[in-house]
Each structure stands twice: as structure tokens, then as C-alpha cells.
JSON list of C-alpha atoms and ligand atoms in Angstrom, two decimals:
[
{"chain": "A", "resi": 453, "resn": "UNK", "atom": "CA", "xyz": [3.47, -6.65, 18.54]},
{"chain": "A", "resi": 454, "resn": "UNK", "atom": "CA", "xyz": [3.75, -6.50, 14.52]},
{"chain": "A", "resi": 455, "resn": "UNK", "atom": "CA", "xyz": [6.66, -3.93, 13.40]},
{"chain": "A", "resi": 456, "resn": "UNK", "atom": "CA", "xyz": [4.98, -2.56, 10.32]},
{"chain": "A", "resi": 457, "resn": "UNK", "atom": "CA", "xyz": [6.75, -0.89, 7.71]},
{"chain": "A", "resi": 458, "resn": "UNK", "atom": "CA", "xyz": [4.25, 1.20, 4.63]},
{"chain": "A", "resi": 459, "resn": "UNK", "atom": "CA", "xyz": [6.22, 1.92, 1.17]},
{"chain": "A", "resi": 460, "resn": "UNK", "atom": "CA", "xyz": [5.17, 4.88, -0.34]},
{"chain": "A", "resi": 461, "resn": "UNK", "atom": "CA", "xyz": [5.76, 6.91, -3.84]},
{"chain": "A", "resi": 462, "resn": "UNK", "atom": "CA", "xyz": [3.19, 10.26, -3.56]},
{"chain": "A", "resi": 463, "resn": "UNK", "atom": "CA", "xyz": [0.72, 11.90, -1.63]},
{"chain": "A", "resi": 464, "resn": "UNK", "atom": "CA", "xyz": [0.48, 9.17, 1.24]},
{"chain": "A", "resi": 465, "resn": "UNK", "atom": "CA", "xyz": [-3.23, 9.69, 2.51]},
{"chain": "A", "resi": 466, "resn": "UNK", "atom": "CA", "xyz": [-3.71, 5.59, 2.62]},
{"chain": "A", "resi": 467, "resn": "UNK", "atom": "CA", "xyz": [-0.76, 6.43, 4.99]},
{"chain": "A", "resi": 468, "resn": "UNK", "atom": "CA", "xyz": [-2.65, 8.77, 6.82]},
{"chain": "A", "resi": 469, "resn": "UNK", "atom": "CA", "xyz": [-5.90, 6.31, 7.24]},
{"chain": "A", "resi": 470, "resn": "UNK", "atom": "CA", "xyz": [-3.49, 3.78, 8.55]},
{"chain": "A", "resi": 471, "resn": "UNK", "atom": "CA", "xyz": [-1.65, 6.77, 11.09]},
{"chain": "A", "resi": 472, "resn": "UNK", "atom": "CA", "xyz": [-5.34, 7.57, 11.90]},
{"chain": "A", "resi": 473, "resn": "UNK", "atom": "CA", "xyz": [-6.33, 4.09, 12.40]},
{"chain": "A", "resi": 474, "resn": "UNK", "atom": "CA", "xyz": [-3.56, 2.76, 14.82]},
{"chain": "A", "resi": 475, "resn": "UNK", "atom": "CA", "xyz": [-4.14, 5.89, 16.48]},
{"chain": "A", "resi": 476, "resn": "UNK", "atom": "CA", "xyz": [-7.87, 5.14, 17.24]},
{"chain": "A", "resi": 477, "resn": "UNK", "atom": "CA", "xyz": [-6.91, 2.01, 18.33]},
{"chain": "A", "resi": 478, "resn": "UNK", "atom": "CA", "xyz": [-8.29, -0.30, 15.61]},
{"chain": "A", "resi": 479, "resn": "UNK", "atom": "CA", "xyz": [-4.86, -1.92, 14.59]},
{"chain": "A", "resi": 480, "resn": "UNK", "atom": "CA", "xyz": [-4.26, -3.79, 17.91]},
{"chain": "A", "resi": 481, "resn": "UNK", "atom": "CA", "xyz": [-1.48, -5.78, 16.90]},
{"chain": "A", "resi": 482, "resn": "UNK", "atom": "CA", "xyz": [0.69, -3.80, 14.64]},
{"chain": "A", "resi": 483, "resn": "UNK", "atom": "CA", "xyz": [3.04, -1.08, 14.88]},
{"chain": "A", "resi": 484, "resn": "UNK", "atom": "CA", "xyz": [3.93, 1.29, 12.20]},
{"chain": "A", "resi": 485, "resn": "UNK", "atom": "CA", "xyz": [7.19, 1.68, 13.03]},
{"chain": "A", "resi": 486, "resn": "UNK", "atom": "CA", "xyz": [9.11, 2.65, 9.40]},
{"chain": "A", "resi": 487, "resn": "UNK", "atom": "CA", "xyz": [7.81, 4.54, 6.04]},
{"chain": "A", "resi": 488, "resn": "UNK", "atom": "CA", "xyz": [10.23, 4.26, 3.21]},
{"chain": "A", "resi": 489, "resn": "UNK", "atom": "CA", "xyz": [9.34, 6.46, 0.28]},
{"chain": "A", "resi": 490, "resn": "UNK", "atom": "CA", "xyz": [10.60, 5.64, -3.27]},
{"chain": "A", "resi": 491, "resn": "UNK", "atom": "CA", "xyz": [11.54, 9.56, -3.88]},
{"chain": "A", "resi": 492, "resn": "UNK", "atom": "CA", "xyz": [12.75, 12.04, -1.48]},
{"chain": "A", "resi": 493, "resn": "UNK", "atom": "CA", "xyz": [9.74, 14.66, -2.48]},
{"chain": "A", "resi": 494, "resn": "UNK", "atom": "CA", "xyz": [6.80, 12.12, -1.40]},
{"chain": "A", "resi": 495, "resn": "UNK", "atom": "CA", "xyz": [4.49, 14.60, 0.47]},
{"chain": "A", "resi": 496, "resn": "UNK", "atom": "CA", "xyz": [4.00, 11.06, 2.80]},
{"chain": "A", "resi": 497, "resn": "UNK", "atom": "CA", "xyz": [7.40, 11.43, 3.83]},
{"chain": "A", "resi": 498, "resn": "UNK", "atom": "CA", "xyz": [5.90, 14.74, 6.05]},
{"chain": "A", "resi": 499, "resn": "UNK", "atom": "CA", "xyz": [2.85, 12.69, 7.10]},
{"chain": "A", "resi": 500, "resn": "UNK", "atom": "CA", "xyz": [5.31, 10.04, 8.82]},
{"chain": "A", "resi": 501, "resn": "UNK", "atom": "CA", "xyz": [7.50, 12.60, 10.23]},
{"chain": "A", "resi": 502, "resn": "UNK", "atom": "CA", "xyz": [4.38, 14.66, 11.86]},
{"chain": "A", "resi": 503, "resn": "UNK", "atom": "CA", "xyz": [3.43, 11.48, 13.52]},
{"chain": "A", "resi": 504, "resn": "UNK", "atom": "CA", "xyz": [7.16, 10.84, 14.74]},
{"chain": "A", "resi": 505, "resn": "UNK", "atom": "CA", "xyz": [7.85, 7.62, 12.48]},
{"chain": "A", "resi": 506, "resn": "UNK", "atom": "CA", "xyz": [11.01, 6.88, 11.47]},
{"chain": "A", "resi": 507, "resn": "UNK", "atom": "CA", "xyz": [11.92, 7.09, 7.51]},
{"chain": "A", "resi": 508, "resn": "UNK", "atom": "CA", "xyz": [13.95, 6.43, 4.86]},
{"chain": "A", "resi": 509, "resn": "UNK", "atom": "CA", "xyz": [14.32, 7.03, 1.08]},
{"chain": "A", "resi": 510, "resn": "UNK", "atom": "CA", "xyz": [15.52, 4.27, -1.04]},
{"chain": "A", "resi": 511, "resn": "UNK", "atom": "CA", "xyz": [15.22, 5.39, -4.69]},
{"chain": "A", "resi": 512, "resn": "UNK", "atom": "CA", "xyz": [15.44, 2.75, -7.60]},
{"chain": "A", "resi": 513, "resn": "UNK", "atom": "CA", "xyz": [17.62, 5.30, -9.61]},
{"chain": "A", "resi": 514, "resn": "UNK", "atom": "CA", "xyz": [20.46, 4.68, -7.39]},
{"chain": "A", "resi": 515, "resn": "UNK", "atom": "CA", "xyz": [20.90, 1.04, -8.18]},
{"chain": "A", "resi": 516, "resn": "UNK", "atom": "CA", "xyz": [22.22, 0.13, -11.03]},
{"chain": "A", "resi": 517, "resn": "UNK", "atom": "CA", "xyz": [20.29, -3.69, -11.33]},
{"chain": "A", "resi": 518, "resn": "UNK", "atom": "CA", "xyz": [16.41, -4.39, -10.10]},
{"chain": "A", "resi": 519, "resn": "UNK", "atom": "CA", "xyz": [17.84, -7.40, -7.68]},
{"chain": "A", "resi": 520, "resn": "UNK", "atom": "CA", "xyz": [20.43, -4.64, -5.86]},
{"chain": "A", "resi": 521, "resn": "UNK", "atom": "CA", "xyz": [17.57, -2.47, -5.40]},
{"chain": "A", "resi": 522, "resn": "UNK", "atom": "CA", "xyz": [15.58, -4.99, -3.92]},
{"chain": "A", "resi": 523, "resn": "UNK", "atom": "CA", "xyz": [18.56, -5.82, -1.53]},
{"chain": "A", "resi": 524, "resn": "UNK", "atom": "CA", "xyz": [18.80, -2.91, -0.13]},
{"chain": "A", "resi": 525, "resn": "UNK", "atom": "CA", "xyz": [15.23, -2.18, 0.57]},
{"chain": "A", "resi": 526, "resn": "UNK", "atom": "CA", "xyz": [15.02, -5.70, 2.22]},
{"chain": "A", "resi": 527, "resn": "UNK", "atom": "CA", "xyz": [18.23, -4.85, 4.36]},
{"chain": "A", "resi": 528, "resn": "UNK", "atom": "CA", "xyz": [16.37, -1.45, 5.45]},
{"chain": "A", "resi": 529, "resn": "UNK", "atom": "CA", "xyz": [13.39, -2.94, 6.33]},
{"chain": "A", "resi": 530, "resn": "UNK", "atom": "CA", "xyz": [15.34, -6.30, 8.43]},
{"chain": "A", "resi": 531, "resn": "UNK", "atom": "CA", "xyz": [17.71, -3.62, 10.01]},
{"chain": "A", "resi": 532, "resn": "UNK", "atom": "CA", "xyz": [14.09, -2.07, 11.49]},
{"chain": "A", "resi": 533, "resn": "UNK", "atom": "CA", "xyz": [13.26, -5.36, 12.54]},
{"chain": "A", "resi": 534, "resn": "UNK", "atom": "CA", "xyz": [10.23, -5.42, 10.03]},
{"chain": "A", "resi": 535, "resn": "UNK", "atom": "CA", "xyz": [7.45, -7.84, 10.33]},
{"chain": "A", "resi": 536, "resn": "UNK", "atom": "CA", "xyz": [5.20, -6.72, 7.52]},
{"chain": "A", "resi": 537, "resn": "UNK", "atom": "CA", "xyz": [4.80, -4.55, 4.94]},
{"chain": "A", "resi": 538, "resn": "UNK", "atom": "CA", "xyz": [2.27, -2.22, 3.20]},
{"chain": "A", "resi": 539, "resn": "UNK", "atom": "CA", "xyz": [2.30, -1.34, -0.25]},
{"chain": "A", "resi": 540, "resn": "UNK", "atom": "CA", "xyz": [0.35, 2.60, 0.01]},
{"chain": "A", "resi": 541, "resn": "UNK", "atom": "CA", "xyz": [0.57, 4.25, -3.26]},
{"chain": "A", "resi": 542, "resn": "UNK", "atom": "CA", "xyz": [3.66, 2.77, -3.62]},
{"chain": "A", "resi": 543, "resn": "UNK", "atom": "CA", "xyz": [5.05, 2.72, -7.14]},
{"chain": "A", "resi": 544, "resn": "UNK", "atom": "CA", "xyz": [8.58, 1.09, -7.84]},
{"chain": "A", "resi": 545, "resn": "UNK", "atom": "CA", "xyz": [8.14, -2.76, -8.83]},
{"chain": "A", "resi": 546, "resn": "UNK", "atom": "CA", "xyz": [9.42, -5.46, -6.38]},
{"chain": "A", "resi": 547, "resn": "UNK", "atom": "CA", "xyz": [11.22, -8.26, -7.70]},
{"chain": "A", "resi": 548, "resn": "UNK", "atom": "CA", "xyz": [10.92, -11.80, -6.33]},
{"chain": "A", "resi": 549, "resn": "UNK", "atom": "CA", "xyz": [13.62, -11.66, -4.08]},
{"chain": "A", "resi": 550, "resn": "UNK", "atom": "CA", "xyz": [11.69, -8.45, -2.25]},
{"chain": "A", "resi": 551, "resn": "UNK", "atom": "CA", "xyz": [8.63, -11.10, -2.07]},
{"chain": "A", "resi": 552, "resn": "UNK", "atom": "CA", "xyz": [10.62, -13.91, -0.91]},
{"chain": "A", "resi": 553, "resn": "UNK", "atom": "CA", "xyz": [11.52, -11.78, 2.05]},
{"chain": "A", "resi": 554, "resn": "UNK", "atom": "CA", "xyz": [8.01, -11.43, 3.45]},
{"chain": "A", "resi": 555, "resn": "UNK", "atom": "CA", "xyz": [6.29, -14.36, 2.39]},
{"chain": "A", "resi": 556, "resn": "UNK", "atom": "CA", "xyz": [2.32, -13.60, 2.22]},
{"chain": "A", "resi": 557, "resn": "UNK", "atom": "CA", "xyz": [3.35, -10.10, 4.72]},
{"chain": "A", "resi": 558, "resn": "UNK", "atom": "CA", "xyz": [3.06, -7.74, 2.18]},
{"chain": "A", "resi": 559, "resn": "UNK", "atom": "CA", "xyz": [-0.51, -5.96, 1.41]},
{"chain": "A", "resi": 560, "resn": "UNK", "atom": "CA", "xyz": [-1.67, -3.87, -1.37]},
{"chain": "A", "resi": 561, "resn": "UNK", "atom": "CA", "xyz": [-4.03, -1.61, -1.68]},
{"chain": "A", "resi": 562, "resn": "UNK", "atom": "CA", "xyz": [-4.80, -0.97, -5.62]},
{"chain": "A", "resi": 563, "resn": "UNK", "atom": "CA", "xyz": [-7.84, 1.37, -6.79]},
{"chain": "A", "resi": 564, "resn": "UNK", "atom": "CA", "xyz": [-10.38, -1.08, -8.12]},
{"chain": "A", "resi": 565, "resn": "UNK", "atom": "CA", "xyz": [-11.87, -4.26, -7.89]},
{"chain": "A", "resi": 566, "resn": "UNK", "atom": "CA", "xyz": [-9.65, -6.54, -8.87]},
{"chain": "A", "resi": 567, "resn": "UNK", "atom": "CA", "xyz": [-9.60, -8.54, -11.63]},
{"chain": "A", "resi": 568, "resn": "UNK", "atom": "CA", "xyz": [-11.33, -5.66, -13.66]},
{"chain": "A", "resi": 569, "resn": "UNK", "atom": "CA", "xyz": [-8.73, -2.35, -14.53]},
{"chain": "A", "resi": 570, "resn": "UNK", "atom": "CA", "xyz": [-5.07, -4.07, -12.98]},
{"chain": "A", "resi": 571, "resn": "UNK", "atom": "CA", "xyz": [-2.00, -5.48, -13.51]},
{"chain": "A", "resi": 572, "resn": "UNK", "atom": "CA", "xyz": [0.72, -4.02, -15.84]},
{"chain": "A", "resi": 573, "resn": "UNK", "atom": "CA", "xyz": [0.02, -0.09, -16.45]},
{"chain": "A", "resi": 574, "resn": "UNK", "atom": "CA", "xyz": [-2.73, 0.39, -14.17]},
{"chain": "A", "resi": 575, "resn": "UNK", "atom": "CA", "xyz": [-1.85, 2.81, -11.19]},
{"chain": "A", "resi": 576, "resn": "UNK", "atom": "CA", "xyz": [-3.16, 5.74, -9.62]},
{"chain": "A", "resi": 577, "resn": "UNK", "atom": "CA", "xyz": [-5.34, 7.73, -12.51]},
{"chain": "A", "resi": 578, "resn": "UNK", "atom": "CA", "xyz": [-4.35, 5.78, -14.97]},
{"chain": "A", "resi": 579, "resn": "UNK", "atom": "CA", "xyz": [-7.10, 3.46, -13.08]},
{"chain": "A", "resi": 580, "resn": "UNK", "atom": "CA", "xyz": [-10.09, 5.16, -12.87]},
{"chain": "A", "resi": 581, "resn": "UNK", "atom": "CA", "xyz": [-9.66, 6.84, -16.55]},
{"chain": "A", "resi": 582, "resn": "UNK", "atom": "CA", "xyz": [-9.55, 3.05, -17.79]},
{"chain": "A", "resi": 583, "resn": "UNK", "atom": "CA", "xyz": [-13.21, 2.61, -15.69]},
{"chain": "A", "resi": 584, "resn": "UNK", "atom": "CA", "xyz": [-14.41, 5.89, -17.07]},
{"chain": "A", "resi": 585, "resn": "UNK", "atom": "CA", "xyz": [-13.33, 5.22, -20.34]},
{"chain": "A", "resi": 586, "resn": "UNK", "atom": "CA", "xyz": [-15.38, 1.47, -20.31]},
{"chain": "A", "resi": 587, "resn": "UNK", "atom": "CA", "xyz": [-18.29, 3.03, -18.68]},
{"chain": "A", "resi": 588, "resn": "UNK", "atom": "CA", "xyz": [-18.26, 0.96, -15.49]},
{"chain": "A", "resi": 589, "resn": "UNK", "atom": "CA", "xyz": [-21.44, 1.82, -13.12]},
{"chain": "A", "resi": 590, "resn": "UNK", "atom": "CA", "xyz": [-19.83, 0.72, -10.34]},
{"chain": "A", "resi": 591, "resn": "UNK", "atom": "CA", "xyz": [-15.92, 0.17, -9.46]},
{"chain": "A", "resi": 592, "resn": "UNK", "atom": "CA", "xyz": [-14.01, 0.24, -6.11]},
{"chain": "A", "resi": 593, "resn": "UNK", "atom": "CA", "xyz": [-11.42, -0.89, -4.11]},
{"chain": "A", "resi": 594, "resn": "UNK", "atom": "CA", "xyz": [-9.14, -3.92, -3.42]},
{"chain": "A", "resi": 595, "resn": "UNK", "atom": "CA", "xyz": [-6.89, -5.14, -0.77]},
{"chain": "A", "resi": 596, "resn": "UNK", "atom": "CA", "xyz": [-4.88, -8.23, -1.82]},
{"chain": "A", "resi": 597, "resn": "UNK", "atom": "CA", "xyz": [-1.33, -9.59, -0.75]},
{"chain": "A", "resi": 598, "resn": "UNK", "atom": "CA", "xyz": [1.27, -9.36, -2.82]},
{"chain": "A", "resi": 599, "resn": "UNK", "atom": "CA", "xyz": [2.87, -12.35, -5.10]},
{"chain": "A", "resi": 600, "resn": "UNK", "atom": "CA", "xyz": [5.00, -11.89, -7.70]},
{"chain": "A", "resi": 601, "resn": "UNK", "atom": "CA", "xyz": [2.32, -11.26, -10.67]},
{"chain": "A", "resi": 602, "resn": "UNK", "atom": "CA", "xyz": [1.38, -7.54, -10.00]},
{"chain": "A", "resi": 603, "resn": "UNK", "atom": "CA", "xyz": [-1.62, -6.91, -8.45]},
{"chain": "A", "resi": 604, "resn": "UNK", "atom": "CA", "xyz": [-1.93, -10.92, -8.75]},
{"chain": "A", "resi": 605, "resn": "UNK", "atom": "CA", "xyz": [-1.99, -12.37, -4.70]},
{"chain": "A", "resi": 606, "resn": "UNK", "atom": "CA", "xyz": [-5.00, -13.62, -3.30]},
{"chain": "A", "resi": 607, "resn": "UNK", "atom": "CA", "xyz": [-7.67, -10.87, -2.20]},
{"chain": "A", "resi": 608, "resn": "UNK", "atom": "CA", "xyz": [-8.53, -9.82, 1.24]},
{"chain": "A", "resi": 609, "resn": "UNK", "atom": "CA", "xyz": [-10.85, -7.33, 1.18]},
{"chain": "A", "resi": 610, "resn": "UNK", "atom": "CA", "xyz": [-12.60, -5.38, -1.46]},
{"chain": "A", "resi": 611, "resn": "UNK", "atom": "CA", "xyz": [-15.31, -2.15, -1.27]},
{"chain": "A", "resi": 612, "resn": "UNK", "atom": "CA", "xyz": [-17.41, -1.46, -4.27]},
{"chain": "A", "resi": 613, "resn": "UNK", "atom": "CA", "xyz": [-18.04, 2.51, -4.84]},
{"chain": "A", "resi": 614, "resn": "UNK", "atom": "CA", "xyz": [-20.66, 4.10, -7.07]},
{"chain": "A", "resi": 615, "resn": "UNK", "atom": "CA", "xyz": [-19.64, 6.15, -10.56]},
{"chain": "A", "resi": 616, "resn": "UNK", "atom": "CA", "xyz": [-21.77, 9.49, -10.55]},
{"chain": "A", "resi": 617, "resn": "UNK", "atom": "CA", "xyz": [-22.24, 11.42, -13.99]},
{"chain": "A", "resi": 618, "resn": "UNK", "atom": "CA", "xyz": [-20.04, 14.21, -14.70]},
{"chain": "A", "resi": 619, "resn": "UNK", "atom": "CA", "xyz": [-16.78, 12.21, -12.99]},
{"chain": "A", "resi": 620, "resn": "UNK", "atom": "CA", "xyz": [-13.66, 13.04, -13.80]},
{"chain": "A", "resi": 621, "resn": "UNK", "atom": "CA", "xyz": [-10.84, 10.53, -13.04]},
{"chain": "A", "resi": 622, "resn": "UNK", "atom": "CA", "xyz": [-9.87, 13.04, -10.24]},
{"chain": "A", "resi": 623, "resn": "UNK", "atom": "CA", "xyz": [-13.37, 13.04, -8.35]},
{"chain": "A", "resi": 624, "resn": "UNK", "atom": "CA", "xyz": [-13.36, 9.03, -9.07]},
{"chain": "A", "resi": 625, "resn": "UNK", "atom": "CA", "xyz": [-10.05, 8.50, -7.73]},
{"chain": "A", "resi": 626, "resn": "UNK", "atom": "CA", "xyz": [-11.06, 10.80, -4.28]},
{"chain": "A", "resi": 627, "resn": "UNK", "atom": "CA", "xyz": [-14.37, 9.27, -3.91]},
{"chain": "A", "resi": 628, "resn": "UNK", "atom": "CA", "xyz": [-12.97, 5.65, -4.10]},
{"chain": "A", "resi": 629, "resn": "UNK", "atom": "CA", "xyz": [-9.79, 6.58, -1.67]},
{"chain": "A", "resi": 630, "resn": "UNK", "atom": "CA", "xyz": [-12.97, 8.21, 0.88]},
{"chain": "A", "resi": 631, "resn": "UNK", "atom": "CA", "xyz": [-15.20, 5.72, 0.76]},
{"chain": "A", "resi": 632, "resn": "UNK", "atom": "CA", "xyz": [-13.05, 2.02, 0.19]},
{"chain": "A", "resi": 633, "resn": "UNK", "atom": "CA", "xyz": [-9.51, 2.28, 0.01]},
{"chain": "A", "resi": 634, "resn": "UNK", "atom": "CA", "xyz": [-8.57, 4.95, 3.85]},
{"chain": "A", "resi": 635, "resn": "UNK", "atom": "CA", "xyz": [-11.58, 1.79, 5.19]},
{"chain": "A", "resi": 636, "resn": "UNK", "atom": "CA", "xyz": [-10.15, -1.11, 3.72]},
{"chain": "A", "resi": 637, "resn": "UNK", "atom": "CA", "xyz": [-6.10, -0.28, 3.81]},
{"chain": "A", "resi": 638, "resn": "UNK", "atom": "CA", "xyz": [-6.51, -0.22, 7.92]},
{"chain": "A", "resi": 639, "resn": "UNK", "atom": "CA", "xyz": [-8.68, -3.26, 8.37]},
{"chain": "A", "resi": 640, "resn": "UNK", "atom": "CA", "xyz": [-6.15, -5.65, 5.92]},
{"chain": "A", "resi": 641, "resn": "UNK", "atom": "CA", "xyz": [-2.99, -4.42, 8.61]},
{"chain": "A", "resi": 642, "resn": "UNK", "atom": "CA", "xyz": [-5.33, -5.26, 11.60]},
{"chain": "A", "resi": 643, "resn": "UNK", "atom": "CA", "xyz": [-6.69, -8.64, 10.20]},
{"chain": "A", "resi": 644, "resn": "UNK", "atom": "CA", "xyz": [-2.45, -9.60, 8.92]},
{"chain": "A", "resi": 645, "resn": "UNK", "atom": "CA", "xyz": [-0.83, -8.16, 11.79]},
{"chain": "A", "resi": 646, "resn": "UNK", "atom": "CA", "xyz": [-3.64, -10.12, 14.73]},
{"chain": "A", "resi": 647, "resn": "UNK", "atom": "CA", "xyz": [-2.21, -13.53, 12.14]},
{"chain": "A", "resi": 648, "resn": "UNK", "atom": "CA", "xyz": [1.55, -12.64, 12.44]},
{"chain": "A", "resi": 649, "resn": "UNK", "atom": "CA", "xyz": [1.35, -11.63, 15.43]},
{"chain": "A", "resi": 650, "resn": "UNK", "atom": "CA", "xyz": [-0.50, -15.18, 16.82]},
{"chain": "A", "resi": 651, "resn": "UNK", "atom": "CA", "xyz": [1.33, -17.04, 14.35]},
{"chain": "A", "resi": 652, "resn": "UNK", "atom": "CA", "xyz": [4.64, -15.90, 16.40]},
{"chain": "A", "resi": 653, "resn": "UNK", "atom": "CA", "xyz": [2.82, -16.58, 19.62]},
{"chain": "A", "resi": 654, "resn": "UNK", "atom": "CA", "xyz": [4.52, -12.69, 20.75]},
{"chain": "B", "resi": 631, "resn": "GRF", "atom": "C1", "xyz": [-3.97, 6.41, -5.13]},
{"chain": "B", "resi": 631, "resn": "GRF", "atom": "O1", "xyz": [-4.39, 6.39, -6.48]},
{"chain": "B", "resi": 631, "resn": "GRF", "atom": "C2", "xyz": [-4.27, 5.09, -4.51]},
{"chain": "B", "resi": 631, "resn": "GRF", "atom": "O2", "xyz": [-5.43, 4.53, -5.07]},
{"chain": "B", "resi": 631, "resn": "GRF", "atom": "C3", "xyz": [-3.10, 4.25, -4.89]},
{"chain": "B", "resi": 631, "resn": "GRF", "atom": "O3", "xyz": [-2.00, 5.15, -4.84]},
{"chain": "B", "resi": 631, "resn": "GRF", "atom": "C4", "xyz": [-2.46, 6.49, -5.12]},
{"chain": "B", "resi": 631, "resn": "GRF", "atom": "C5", "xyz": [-1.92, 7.50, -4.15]},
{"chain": "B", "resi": 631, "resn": "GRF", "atom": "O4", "xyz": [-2.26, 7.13, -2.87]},
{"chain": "B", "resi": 631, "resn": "GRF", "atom": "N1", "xyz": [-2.98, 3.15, -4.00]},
{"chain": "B", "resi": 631, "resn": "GRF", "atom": "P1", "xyz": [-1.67, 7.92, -1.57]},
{"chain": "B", "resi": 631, "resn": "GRF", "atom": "O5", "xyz": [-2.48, 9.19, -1.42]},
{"chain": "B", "resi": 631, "resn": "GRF", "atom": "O6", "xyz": [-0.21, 8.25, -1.85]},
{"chain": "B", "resi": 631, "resn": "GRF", "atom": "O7", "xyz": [-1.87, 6.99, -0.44]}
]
């Protein structure tokens, strides 16, 4: 069995879909066993605690270099016995020695379909204004792992979703999170955590 850990900043409902998922069965060979939120207010910090998974707050504020900050997060997650991580809405960079840690074991999940509308800047609404604002028919979502170029590791999954008129970055953003990113977020753990966990012959 996988011990996953999911890093989150906000809301958490990619959290949720992933809660939901392993619930129904459909991640056979992962646990979520951790959620560490970058802030102390993250509404997914409830989510995790209604479900009865452990948590923890490690906020980049309290460091005073990018390299301590990724220490500590990687001492959290090896102290929980961590085999893989998910990145859900998570916002605080992670420096190379984060990455070197959990070598093609982290996922993403990132609100369009990659190449178009990511990399530096481009998170959460900030997304879907940039597709609105090109006039995009279609966008989407992608699931990729993570490498040290944001949004930059090679792509697992991705879900295209339509653009209505009348839009607004808010109805985008829902619309992609309903109908690509809660489907694809819980099929990248079970398709990673069925390779780590034959890879380590458990
Ligand atoms: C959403 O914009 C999602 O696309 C991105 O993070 C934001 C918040 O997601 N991955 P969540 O509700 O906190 O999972």
C-alpha cells in the first residue's frame, strides 16, 4: 500500500474528489494518509479532518530561506512515511531539493491543457481569465508530474472542457474542476500509486 500525502493552499475540493475516490474504492493501491496545507485557514484542512486524516501546516513564512522550507516539508512528509505526493491547489513553489525527494512521485493537477495558459503566473483564476481573455473554444484540464520547471513534467492525463458564452472565469474555473480536474486528479493517484506500489513489490 502507497502512503499518499496531498499539499494543499485553498478550498481543497480536488481533495475531496480524491477523499471521494479512495472511498469508492477506485484508488486500490494508495492511501491518503497526510494533508499538509500551506496556511492554517485552508478550508481543505476541515475536509481532511472530517474524513479523519492526519494534518499539518507548514507555512513558507516561517522559514527564513526557500531550501529550509523545503527541508522541513520533506522531513514532515518522511516522518509520515510518505510514498507520494499530490500537488491539489497547492500554491507555495517547491525547490529542487523538495523534487529530489520524490523522484517522478509527485502529481499535479493544473487547470488547463498544458502547454497552452501555464507555467510562471498561471494559477487558479488567473488561468481561465488568460483562456477567456484569448478566446479559447475549448480548454481543460491537465495532470502531469512534477519536475523542476513549473508545470513542466511529463503529462499523464488531460480532459478537454467546452467554453460556453457568457463565462466568467468563476463558472470556467467550476465547470473545468466538475467535469476534468475531481475525474482526472483520482485516476493519476490510482495509475502512480498501482506503479509505486509494484515497483516496491509491497
Ligand atoms: C483550482 O483552481 C484548481 O484548478 C487548482 O487549484 C484551485 C483550487 O483547487 N488546482 P481546490 O478547490 O483547492 O482543490
Amino acid at each position: 500500500m502507497v502512503n499518499i500525502a496531498v499539499l494543499v493552499s485553498g478550498g481543497g475540493t480536488n481533495l475531496q474528489a480524491l477523499i471521494d475516490s479512495e472511498k469508492r474504492g477506485e484508488i486500490p493501491h494508495g492511501k491518503i494518509t497526510l494533508v499538509v496545507a500551506s496556511n492554517k485557514e485552508a478550508y481543505a484542512l476541515e475536509r481532511a479532518k472530517n474524513a479523519g486524516i492526519e494534518t499539518a501546516v507548514v507555512r513558507r513564512k516561517d522559514y527564513s530561506t526557500p531550501e529550509e522550507h523545503d527541508e522541513a516539508l520533506v522531513s514532515v512528509l518522511k516522518d509520515h512515511q510518505i510514498d507520494m505526493v499530490i500537488l491539489a491547489g497547492y500554491l507555495s513553489i517547491l525547490g529542487p531539493k523538495f523534487i529530489a525527494a520524490y523522484p517522478d512521485r509527485i502529481i499535479n493537477i493544473h487547470p488547463s491543457l498544458i502547454p497552452s495558459f501555464c507555467g510562471k503566473g498561471f494559477y487558479g483564476l488567473k488561468v481561465h481569465e488568460a483562456a477567456l481573455e484569448k478566446g479559447v473554444k475549448v480548454t481543460g484540464a491537465t495532470v502531469h508530474l512534477v519536475n523542476e520547471i513549473p508545470d513542466g513534467g511529463k503529462i499523464l492525463f488531460q480532459k478537454a472542457v467546452e467554453i460556453q458564452d457568457g463565462d466568467t472565469p468563476e463558472i470556467l474555473q467550476r465547470r473545468v474542476m466538475e467535469q476534468a480536474e475531481w475525474i482526472l486528479l483520482p485516476k493519476a493517484a490510482a495509475l502512480i500509486s498501482e506503479q509505486l506500489d509494484k515497483e516496491e513489490d509491497r
